[in-house]
PDB file of C-alpha atoms in Angstrom:
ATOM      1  CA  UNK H   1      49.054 -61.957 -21.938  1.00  0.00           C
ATOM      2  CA  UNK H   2      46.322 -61.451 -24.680  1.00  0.00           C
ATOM      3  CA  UNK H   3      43.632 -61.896 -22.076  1.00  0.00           C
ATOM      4  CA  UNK H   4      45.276 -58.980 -20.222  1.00  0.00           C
ATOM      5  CA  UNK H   5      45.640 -56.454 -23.363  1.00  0.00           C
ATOM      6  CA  UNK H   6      42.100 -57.807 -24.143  1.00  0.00           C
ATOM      7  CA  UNK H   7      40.870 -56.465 -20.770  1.00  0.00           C
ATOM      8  CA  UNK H   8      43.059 -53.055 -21.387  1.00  0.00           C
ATOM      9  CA  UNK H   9      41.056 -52.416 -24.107  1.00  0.00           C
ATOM     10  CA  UNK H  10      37.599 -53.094 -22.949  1.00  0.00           C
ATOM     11  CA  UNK H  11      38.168 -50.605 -19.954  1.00  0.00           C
ATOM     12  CA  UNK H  12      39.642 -47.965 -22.598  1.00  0.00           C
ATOM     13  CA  UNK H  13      36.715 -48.214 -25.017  1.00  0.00           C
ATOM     14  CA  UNK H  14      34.191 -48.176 -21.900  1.00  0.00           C
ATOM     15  CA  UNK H  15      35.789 -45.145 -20.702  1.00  0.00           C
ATOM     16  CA  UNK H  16      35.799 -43.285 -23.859  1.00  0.00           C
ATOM     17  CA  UNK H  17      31.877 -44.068 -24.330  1.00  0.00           C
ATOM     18  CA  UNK H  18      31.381 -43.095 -21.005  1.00  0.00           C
ATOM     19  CA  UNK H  19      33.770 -40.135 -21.080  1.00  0.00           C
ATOM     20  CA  UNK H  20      31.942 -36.952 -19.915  1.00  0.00           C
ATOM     21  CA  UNK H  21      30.082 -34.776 -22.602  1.00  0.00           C
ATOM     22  CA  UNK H  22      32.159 -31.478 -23.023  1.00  0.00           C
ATOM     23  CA  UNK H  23      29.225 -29.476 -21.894  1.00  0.00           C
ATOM     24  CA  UNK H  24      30.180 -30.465 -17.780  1.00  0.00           C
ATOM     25  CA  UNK H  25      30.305 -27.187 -16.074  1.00  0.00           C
ATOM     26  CA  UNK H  26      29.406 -23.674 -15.676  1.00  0.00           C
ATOM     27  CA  UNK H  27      28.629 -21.537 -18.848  1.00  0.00           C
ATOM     28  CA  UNK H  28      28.083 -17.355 -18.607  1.00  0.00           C
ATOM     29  CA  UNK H  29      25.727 -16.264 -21.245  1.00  0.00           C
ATOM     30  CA  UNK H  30      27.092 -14.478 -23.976  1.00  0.00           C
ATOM     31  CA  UNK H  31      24.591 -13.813 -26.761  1.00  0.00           C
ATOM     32  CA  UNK H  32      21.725 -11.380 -26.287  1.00  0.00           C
ATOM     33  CA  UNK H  33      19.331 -14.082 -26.345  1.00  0.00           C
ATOM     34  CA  UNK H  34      21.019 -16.280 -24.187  1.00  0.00           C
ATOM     35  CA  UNK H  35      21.307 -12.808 -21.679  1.00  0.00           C
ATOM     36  CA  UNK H  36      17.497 -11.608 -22.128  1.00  0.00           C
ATOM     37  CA  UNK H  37      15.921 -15.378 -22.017  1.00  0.00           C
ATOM     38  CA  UNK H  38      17.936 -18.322 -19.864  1.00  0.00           C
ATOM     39  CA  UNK H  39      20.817 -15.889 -17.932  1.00  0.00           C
ATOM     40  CA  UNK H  40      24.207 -18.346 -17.178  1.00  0.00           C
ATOM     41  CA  UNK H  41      23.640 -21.907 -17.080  1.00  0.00           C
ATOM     42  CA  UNK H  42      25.200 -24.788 -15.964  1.00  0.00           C
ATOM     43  CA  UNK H  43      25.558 -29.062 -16.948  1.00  0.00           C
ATOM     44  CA  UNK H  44      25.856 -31.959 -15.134  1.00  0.00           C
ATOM     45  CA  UNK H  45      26.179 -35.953 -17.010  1.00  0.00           C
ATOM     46  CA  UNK H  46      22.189 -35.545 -16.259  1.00  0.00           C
ATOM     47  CA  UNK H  47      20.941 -32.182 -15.021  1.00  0.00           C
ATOM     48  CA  UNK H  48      21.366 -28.777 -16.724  1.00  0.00           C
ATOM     49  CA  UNK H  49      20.360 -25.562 -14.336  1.00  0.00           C
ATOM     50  CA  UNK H  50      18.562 -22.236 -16.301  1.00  0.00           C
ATOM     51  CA  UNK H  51      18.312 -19.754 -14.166  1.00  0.00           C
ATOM     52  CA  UNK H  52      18.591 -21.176 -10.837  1.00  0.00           C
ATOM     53  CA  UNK H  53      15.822 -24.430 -11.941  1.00  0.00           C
ATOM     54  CA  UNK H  54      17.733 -27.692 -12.548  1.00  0.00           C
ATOM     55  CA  UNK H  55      15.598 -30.084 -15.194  1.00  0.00           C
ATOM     56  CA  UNK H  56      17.048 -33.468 -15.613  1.00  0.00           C
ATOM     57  CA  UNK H  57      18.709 -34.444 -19.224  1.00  0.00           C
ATOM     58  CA  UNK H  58      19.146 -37.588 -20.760  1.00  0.00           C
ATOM     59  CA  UNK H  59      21.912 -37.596 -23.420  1.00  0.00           C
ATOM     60  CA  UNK H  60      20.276 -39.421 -26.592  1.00  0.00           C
ATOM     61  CA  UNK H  61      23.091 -39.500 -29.225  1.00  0.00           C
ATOM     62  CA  UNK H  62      26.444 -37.174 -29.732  1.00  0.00           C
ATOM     63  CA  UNK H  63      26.067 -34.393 -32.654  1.00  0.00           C
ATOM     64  CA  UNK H  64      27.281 -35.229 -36.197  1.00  0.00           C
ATOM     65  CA  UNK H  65      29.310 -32.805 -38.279  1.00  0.00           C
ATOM     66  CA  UNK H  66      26.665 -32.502 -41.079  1.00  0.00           C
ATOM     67  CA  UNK H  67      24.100 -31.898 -38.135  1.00  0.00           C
ATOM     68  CA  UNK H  68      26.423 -29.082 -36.494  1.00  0.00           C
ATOM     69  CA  UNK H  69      27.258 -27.320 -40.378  1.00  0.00           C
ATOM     70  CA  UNK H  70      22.801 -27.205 -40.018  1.00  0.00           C
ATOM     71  CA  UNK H  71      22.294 -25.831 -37.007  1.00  0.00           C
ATOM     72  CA  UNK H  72      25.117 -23.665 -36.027  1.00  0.00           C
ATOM     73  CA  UNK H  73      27.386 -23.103 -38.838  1.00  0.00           C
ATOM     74  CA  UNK H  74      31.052 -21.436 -39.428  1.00  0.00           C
ATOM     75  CA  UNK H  75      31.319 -22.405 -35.537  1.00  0.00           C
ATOM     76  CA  UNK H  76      34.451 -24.483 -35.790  1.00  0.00           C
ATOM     77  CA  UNK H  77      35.182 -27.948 -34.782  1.00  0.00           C
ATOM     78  CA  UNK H  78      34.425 -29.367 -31.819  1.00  0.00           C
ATOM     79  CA  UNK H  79      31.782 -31.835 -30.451  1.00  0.00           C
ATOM     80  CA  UNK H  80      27.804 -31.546 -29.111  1.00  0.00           C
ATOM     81  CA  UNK H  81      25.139 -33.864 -28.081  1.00  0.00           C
ATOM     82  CA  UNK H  82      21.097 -34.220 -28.701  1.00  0.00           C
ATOM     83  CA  UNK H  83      19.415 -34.241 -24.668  1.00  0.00           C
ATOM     84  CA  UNK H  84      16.066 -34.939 -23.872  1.00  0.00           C
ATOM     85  CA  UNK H  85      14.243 -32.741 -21.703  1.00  0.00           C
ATOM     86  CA  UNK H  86      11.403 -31.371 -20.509  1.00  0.00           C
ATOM     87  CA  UNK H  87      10.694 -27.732 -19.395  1.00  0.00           C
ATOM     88  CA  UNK H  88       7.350 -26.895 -19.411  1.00  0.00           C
ATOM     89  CA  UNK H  89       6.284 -24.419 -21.535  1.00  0.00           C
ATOM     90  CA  UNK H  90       4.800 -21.932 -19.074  1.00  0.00           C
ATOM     91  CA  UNK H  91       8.030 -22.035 -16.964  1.00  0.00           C
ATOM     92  CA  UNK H  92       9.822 -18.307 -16.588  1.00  0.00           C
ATOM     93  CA  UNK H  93      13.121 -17.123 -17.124  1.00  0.00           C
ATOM     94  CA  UNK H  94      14.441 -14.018 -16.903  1.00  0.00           C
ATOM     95  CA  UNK H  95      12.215 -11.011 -17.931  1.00  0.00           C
ATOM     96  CA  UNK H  96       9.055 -13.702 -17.457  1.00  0.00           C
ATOM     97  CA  UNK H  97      10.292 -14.682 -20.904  1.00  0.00           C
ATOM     98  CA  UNK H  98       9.988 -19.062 -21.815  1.00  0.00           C
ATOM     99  CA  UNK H  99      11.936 -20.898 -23.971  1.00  0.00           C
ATOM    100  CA  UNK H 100       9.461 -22.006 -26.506  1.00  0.00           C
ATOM    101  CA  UNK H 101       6.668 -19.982 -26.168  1.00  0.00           C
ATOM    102  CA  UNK H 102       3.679 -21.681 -24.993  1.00  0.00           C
ATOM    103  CA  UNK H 103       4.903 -25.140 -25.916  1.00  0.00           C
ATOM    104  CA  UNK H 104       7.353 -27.561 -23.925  1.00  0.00           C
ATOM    105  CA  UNK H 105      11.285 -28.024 -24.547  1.00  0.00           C
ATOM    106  CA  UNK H 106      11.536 -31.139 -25.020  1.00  0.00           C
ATOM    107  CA  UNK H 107      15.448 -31.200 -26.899  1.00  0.00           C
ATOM    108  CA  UNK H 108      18.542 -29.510 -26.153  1.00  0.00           C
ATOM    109  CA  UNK H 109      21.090 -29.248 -28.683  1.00  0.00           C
ATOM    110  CA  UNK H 110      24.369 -28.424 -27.827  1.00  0.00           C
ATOM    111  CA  UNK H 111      28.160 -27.846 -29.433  1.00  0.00           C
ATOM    112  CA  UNK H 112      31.173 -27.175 -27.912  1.00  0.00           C
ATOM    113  CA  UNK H 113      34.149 -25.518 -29.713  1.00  0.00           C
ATOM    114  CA  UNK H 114      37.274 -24.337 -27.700  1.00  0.00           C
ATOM    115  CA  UNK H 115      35.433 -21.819 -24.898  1.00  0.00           C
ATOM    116  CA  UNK H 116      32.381 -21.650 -26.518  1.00  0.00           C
ATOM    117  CA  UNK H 117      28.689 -23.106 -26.392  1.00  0.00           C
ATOM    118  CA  UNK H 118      26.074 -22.838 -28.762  1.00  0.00           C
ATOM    119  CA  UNK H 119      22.899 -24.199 -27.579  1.00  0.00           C
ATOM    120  CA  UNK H 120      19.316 -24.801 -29.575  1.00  0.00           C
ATOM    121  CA  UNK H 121      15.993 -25.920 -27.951  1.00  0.00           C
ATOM    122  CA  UNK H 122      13.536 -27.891 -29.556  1.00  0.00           C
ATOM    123  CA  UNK H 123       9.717 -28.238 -28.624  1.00  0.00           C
ATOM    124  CA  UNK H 124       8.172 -31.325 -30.164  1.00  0.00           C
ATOM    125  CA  UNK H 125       8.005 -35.552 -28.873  1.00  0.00           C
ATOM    126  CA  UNK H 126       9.953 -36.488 -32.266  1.00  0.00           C
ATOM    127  CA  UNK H 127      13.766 -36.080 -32.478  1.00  0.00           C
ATOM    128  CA  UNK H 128      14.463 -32.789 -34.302  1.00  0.00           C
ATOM    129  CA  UNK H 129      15.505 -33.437 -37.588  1.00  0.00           C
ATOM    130  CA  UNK H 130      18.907 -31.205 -38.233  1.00  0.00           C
ATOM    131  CA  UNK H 131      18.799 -30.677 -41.524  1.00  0.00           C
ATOM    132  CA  UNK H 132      19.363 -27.487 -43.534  1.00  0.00           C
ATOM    133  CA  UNK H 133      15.921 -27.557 -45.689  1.00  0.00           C
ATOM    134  CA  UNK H 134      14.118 -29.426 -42.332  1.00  0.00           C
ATOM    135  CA  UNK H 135      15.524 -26.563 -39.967  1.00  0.00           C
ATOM    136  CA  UNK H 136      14.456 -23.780 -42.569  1.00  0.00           C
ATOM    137  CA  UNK H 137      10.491 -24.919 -42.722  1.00  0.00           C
ATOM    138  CA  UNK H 138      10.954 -26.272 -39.065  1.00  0.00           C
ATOM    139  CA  UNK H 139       8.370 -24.362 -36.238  1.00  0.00           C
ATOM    140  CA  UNK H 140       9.858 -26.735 -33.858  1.00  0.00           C
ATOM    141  CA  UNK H 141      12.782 -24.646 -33.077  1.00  0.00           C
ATOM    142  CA  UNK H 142      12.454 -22.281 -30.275  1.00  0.00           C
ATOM    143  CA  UNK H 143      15.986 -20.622 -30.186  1.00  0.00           C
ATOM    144  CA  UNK H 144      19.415 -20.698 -30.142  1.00  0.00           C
ATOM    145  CA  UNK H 145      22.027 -19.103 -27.670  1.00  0.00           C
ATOM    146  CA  UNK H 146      25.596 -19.085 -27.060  1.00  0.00           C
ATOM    147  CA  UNK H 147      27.519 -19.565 -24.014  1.00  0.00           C
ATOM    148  CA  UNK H 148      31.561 -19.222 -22.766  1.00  0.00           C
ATOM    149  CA  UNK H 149      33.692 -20.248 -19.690  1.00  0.00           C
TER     150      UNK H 149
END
């Protein structure tokens, strides 16, 4: 009997660490920047799709509170995730605008509360650092957008 509950809870705690990130899906742009720069855009476990490209993602770590209250605050609750990814810098989006000017996107920030989506990119090789005084003096930050189903 305790070998069975023991092999209950293995499978439960795998499945919650593997449970898919909240960003799965379609998402129709809903900010102006998000409507002028990327259009809708859409995640898979290890793809995300701007404007008709798909770049693959790797999911690094999930979002902490403190890190949310940083970057997108008075949001709500709900959960987000740190990607890597790389987009070069002179793709185009819509209205031949890029994401980060000149420079790659190399992170994608996202949070997910109820049936919304705020999203940041990040140019840069390090992990962003999602502090309030690091995101104040921080170049690295190309832009944020938001996002609904």
């Amino acid at each position: 009997m305790r070998i069975r509950t023991l092999i209950v809870v293995m499978v439960l705690l795998s499945a919650a660490m593997l449970a898919p990130a909240q960003e799965k899906g379609y998402w129709n742009a809903t900010s102006n920047t998000a409507r002028s720069i990327t259009g809708d855009l859409s995640f898979t476990p290890d793809k995300v799709t701007i404007n008709f490209t798909t770049f693959t993602l790797a999911q690094i770590r999930m979002l902490k509170p403190d890190e949310q209250q940083a970057l997108f605050p008075d949001v709500g609750a709900g959960s987000g995730n740190l990607y890597r990814v790389q987009i070069p810098g002179d793709k185009k989006f819509l209205r031949k605008n890029t994401l980060c000017g000149s420079d790659e996107t190399d992170w994608i920030v996202t949070w997910v509360a109820g049936k919304t989506m705020h999203v940041a990119m990040f140019s840069g090789g390090s992990i962003p650092t999602l502090t309030p005084d690091a995101l104040a003096s921080n170049q690295r930050l190309c832009g944020t957008y938001m996002y609904s189903r």
